[in-house]
Tab-separated table of C-alpha atoms and ligand atoms in Angstrom:
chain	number	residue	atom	x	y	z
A	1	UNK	CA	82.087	90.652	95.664
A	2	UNK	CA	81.163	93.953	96.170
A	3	UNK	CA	83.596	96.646	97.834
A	4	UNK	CA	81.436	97.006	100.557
A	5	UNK	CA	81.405	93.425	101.513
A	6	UNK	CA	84.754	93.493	100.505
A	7	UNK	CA	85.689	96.068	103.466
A	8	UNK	CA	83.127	93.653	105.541
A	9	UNK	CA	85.884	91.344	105.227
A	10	UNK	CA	88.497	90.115	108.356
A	11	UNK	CA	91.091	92.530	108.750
A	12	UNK	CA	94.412	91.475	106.640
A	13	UNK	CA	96.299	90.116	110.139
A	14	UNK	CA	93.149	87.830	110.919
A	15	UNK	CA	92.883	86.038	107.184
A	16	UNK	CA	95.435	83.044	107.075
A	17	UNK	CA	98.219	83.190	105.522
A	18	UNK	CA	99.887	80.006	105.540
A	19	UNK	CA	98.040	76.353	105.313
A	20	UNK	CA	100.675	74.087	107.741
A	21	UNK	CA	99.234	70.796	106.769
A	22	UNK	CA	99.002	71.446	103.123
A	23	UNK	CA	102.587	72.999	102.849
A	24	UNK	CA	101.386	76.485	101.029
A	25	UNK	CA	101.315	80.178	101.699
A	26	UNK	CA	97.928	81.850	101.191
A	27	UNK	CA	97.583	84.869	99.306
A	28	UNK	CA	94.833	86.498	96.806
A	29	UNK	CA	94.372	86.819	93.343
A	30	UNK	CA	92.747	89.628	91.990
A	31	UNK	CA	89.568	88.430	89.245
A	32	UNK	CA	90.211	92.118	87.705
A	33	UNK	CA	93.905	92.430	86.757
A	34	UNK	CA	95.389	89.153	88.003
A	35	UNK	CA	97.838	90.766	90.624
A	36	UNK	CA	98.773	88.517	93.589
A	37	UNK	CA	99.362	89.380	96.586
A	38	UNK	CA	100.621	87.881	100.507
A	39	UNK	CA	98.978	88.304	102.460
A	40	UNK	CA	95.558	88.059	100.637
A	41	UNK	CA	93.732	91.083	100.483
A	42	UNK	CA	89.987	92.112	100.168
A	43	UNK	CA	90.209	95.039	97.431
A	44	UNK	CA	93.264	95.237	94.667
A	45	UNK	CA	96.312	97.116	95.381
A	46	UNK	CA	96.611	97.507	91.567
A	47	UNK	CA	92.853	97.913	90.198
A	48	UNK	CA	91.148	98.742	93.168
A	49	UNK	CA	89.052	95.788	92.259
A	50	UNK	CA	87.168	93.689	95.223
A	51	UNK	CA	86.924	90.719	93.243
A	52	UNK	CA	89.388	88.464	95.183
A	53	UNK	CA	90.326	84.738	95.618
A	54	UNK	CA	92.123	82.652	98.121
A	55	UNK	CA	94.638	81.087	96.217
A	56	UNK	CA	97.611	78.869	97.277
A	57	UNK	CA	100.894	80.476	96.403
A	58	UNK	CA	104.015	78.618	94.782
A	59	UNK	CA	106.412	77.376	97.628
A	60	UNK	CA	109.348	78.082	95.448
A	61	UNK	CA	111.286	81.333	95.416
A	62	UNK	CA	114.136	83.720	95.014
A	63	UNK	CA	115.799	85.730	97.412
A	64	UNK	CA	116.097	89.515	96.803
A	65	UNK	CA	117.537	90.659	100.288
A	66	UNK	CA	117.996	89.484	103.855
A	67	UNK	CA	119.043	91.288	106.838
A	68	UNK	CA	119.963	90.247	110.669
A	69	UNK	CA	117.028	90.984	113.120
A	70	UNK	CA	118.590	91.675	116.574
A	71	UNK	CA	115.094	92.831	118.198
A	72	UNK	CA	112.381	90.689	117.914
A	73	UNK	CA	108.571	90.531	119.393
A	74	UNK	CA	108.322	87.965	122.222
A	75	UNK	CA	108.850	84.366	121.597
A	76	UNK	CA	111.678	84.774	119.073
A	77	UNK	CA	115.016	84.118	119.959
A	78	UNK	CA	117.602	86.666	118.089
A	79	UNK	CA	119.408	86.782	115.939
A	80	UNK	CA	117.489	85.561	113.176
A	81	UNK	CA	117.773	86.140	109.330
A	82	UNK	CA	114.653	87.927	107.549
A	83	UNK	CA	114.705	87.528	103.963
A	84	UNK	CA	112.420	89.426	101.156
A	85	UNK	CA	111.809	86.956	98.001
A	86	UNK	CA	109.801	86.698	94.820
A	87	UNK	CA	107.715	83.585	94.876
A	88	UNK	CA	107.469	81.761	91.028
A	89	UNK	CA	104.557	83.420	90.283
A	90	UNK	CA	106.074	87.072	91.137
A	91	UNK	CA	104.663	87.694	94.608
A	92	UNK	CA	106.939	89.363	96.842
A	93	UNK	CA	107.075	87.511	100.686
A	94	UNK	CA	109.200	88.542	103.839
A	95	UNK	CA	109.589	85.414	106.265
A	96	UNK	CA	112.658	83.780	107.948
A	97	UNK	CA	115.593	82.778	106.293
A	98	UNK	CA	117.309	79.813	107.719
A	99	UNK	CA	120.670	78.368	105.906
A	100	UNK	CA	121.818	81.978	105.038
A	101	UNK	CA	125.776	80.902	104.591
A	102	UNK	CA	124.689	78.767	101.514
A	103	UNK	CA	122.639	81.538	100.032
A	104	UNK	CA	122.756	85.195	98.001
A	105	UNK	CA	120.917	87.410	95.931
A	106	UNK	CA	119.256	85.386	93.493
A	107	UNK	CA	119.469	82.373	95.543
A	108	UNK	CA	116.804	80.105	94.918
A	109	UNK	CA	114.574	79.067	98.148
A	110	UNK	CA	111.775	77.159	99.465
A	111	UNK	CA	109.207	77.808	101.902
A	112	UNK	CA	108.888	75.149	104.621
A	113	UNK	CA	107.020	74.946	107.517
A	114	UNK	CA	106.955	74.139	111.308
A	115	UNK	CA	106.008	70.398	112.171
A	116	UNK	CA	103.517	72.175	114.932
A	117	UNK	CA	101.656	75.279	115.842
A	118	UNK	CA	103.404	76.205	118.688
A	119	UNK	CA	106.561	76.603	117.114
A	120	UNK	CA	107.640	80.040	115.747
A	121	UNK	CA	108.191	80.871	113.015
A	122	UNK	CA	105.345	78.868	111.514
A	123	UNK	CA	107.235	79.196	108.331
A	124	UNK	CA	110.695	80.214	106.811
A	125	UNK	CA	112.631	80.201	103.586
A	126	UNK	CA	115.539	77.365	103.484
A	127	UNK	CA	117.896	76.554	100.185
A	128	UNK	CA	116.340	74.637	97.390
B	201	ZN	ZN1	93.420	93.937	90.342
């Protein structure tokens, strides 16, 4: 693909990110360097290459940090636990964190998903 079609592409908040019924997060893989990224992206944070695929991500992880989120956009009850992991693979994901009091640093997770697409979060992290 070439950067300009590349730029063409949906804006990074309208690609999917997530598929529910399939049980994956979405990202990109760059054809240049091999960097991964989530959400997928049109041109290489790394490279600057535009050659970039939809791939499906690993759903297993490790958690580097989590925090308490007392102010949330609309439809999210608070408090709620947002955690930053590495997926296997090494991409780096911020989602929900449900099951916190079982879990630290170097925890391992799993992503799972909501049974329906009304429900928010659409996906979280939960223990292994
Ligand atoms: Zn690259």
């Amino acid at each position: 693909m070439e950067l300009m079609e590349a730029l063409a592409q949906p804006n990074v908040s309208a690609r999917r990110r997530f598929d529910r019924t399939k049980g994956v997060l979405l990202g990109s893989e760059c054809g240049g360097c091999g960097l991964r990224s989530w959400p997928g992206r049109s041109v290489c944070s790394r490279c600057g290459s535009a050659d970039l695929a939809e791939v499906e991500l690993a759903g297993e992880a490790i958690l580097i940090s989590s925090t308490r989120v007392w102010v949330a956009r609309p439809g999210l009850d608070v408090p709620y636990m947002l955690a930053q992991v590495w997926l296997a693979g090494g991409v780096r994901v911020f989602g929900h964190l449900r099951g916190r009091s079982e879990v630290r640093a170097g925890s391992a997770l799993r992503v799972a998903f909501a049974t329906n697409s009304a429900e928010e979060p659409q996906f979280w992290f939960e223990p292994a």
